[in-house]
Amino acid sequence: MKPTKTVTKKAYAKVNIFLKIAGKRDSYHELVSRFVRVKNLYDTISIVPGNEKNAFNLEGDFGCELEKNTIYKAFVELRKYCPKIDAFFRVYTVKVEKNIPEFAGLGGGSSDAAAFLLIANDLFDLYYPKDKLARIGAKIGADVPFFIYEYDSANVTGIGEIVEEFKEEALEFEVITPKIECNTGKIFSTFREQFYKEISEAQSKNLLSMNSTDVLQTMSIEQANDLYESAAYNEPTLKEFAKEGWFFSGSGSSFFKVK
Ligand SMILES: C[C@](O)(CO)[C@H](O)COP(=O)(O)OP(=O)(O)OC[C@H]1O[C@@H](n2ccc(N)nc2=O)[C@H](O)[C@@H]1O
Ligand SMILES: Nc1ncnc2c1ncn2[C@@H]1O[C@H](COP(=O)(O)OP(=O)(O)OP(=O)(O)O)[C@@H](O)[C@H]1O
């Protein structure tokens, strides 16, 4: 265990350049997607000495109770492999400066969980390889594995557990998040019931090899993200934000454009 000091890590947001559905896996959906980190939008996770609660203590502006927080879920999952962290987090506090909006399609909860696991891996000298951390993280959220690998840009398939780095120029984004709460599960189920389609092998291969800027120059907002139509079906006001050059991230409500 490291000496008593504060440890801090950025938990970046992500956008989905394209998000295509390739199939079903039980109640989940297999994706073909390009995830890119948004370097100017991140939460800050700090582990600081001191904790009056003598229990896991999480401070930050969240829209849910502790038990539902992805950071707490990551702690509970990791404790199964490393029981000693329980005593540590009775005398340390996890402080989060939340900047990534919730229900935004930006992976906020997943990114926080991944940052917590990455900090703990170093703090407790666990030396777990990335794929082990990603397997632990996948139990908390479909997007967690992407954030564990810490690639700027990656091709993500499976239900989010297959992450392959995609080397391309660094991209900067403008992101807007309309105050519309997009429930990921509901949008996936609307897609499954009313808009279901699967990308072909050939189109998937082609998309995964293209640079993100080229994809955005050749696809419409509907073509780039299979969830956009079902999100707009549930929340028609989203269409007001679908301006020229703007694309839809994840299950929404965020739109982004390349700067
Ligand atoms: C839409 C994306 O954000 C793309 O980046 C992710 O696929 C969703 O990631 P997430 O918000 O972490 O999703 P989770 O919290 O794991 O799952 C929320 C719900 O979304 C649906 N879900 C999620 C991921 C996936 N590949 N297929 C799904 O059908 C499931 O109904 C699940 O119960
Ligand atoms: N650490 C956290 N940060 C943000 N939301 C969290 C966190 N822990 C749990 N949640 C809950 O998860 C839900 C939204 O999570 P999140 O913001 O990751 O989803 P999202 O914006 O839809 O991102 P995506 O769809 O790309 O995964 C809300 O109910 C929120 O209260």
Coordinates of C-alpha atoms in Angstrom, one line a residue, residues 54-214:
N54 CA -15.7 4.2 8.8
A55 CA -17.3 2.9 5.6
F56 CA -16.8 3.5 1.9
N57 CA -17.1 7.3 1.6
L58 CA -17.9 8.9 -1.8
E59 CA -18.2 12.6 -2.2
G60 CA -19.5 14.2 -5.4
D61 CA -22.6 15.6 -7.2
F62 CA -24.4 12.4 -8.3
G63 CA -27.9 11.7 -9.3
C64 CA -28.1 8.4 -7.5
E65 CA -27.6 6.8 -4.1
L66 CA -24.3 5.2 -3.1
E67 CA -25.3 1.6 -3.9
K68 CA -26.2 2.5 -7.5
N69 CA -23.0 4.5 -8.1
T70 CA -20.6 2.9 -10.6
I71 CA -17.6 3.8 -8.4
Y72 CA -19.1 2.0 -5.4
K73 CA -19.9 -1.0 -7.7
A74 CA -16.3 -1.0 -8.8
F75 CA -15.1 -1.0 -5.2
V76 CA -17.5 -3.9 -4.3
E77 CA -16.3 -5.9 -7.4
L78 CA -12.6 -5.3 -6.8
R79 CA -12.9 -6.2 -3.1
K80 CA -13.8 -9.7 -4.2
Y81 CA -10.3 -10.0 -5.6
C82 CA -8.5 -7.8 -3.0
P83 CA -10.3 -7.8 0.5
K84 CA -7.6 -5.5 2.0
I85 CA -9.1 -2.5 0.2
D86 CA -12.1 -2.6 2.6
A87 CA -9.9 -1.4 5.5
F88 CA -8.2 1.2 3.3
F89 CA -11.5 2.8 2.2
R90 CA -12.6 3.2 5.8
V91 CA -9.9 5.7 6.4
Y92 CA -9.7 7.3 2.9
T93 CA -12.4 9.1 0.9
V94 CA -13.2 9.1 -2.8
K95 CA -13.9 12.6 -4.0
V96 CA -15.3 13.2 -7.5
E97 CA -15.5 16.5 -9.3
K98 CA -18.4 15.7 -11.7
N99 CA -18.3 17.5 -15.1
I100 CA -19.6 14.8 -17.4
P101 CA -23.4 15.2 -17.5
E102 CA -25.5 12.1 -16.6
F103 CA -27.8 10.3 -19.1
A104 CA -25.8 12.0 -21.8
G105 CA -24.4 9.1 -23.9
L106 CA -20.9 10.3 -22.8
G107 CA -20.1 7.3 -20.6
G108 CA -19.8 9.3 -17.4
G109 CA -20.5 6.5 -15.0
S110 CA -18.5 4.0 -16.9
S111 CA -15.5 6.3 -17.1
D112 CA -15.6 7.0 -13.4
A113 CA -15.7 3.2 -12.6
A114 CA -12.7 2.6 -14.9
A115 CA -10.7 5.4 -13.4
F116 CA -11.3 4.0 -9.9
L117 CA -10.1 0.5 -10.9
L118 CA -7.0 2.0 -12.6
I119 CA -6.1 4.1 -9.5
A120 CA -6.7 1.0 -7.2
N121 CA -4.5 -1.2 -9.4
D122 CA -1.6 1.2 -8.9
L123 CA -2.4 2.2 -5.3
F124 CA -2.4 -1.4 -4.0
D125 CA 0.4 -2.6 -6.4
L126 CA -2.0 -5.2 -7.8
Y127 CA -0.3 -5.2 -11.3
Y128 CA -3.5 -6.6 -12.8
P129 CA -3.1 -6.5 -16.7
K130 CA -5.6 -4.3 -18.6
D131 CA -7.7 -7.3 -19.8
K132 CA -8.2 -8.5 -16.2
L133 CA -9.3 -5.0 -15.1
A134 CA -11.6 -4.8 -18.2
R135 CA -13.2 -8.1 -17.3
I136 CA -13.9 -6.8 -13.8
G137 CA -15.1 -3.5 -15.2
A138 CA -17.5 -5.2 -17.8
K139 CA -19.6 -6.4 -14.8
I140 CA -20.3 -2.7 -13.9
G141 CA -21.1 -1.3 -17.4
A142 CA -20.8 -2.1 -21.0
D143 CA -18.5 1.0 -21.6
V144 CA -16.1 0.4 -18.8
P145 CA -13.7 -1.8 -20.8
F146 CA -13.1 1.0 -23.3
F147 CA -12.0 3.4 -20.5
I148 CA -9.8 0.8 -18.8
Y149 CA -7.6 0.5 -21.9
E150 CA -7.1 4.3 -22.0
Y151 CA -6.9 4.5 -25.8
D152 CA -7.8 7.9 -27.4
S153 CA -9.6 6.1 -30.2
A154 CA -10.8 2.5 -30.4
N155 CA -13.0 0.1 -32.3
V156 CA -15.4 -1.5 -29.8
T157 CA -17.3 -4.6 -30.6
G158 CA -19.1 -7.5 -28.7
I159 CA -21.3 -5.9 -26.1
G160 CA -18.5 -3.5 -25.4
E161 CA -15.9 -5.9 -24.1
I162 CA -13.8 -6.2 -27.3
V163 CA -11.6 -3.0 -27.5
E164 CA -9.0 -2.5 -30.2
E165 CA -6.9 0.6 -30.5
F166 CA -7.5 2.7 -33.6
K167 CA -4.6 4.9 -34.5
E168 CA -5.7 8.2 -36.0
E169 CA -5.0 11.9 -35.6
A170 CA -6.2 13.3 -32.3
L171 CA -9.7 14.8 -32.6
E172 CA -11.3 17.6 -30.6
F173 CA -15.0 17.9 -30.2
E174 CA -17.7 20.4 -29.4
V175 CA -20.4 18.6 -27.3
I176 CA -23.9 19.8 -26.4
T177 CA -26.1 17.9 -24.0
P178 CA -29.8 18.9 -24.2
K179 CA -31.6 18.7 -20.9
I180 CA -33.4 15.5 -22.0
E181 CA -32.9 12.4 -19.9
C182 CA -32.1 9.5 -22.4
N183 CA -32.5 6.1 -20.6
T184 CA -30.0 3.7 -22.3
G185 CA -32.1 0.6 -21.6
K186 CA -35.3 2.1 -22.9
I187 CA -33.7 3.3 -26.1
F188 CA -32.1 -0.1 -26.8
S189 CA -35.5 -1.8 -26.2
T190 CA -37.3 0.7 -28.6
F191 CA -34.6 0.0 -31.2
R192 CA -35.1 -3.8 -30.7
E193 CA -38.9 -3.6 -31.0
Q194 CA -39.3 -0.9 -33.7
F195 CA -36.1 -0.1 -35.6
Y196 CA -34.2 -3.4 -35.5
K197 CA -31.5 -3.9 -38.2
E198 CA -28.1 -5.4 -38.3
I199 CA -25.0 -4.1 -40.0
S200 CA -23.5 -6.5 -42.6
E201 CA -20.0 -8.1 -42.1
A202 CA -18.7 -6.2 -45.2
Q203 CA -20.0 -2.8 -44.0
S204 CA -18.7 -3.5 -40.5
K205 CA -15.2 -4.3 -41.9
N206 CA -15.2 -1.1 -44.0
L207 CA -16.4 1.2 -41.2
L208 CA -13.9 -0.2 -38.7
S209 CA -11.0 0.6 -41.1
M210 CA -12.1 4.2 -41.9
N211 CA -10.7 7.3 -40.1
S212 CA -13.3 8.9 -37.9
T213 CA -13.3 12.2 -39.9
D214 CA -14.0 10.2 -43.1

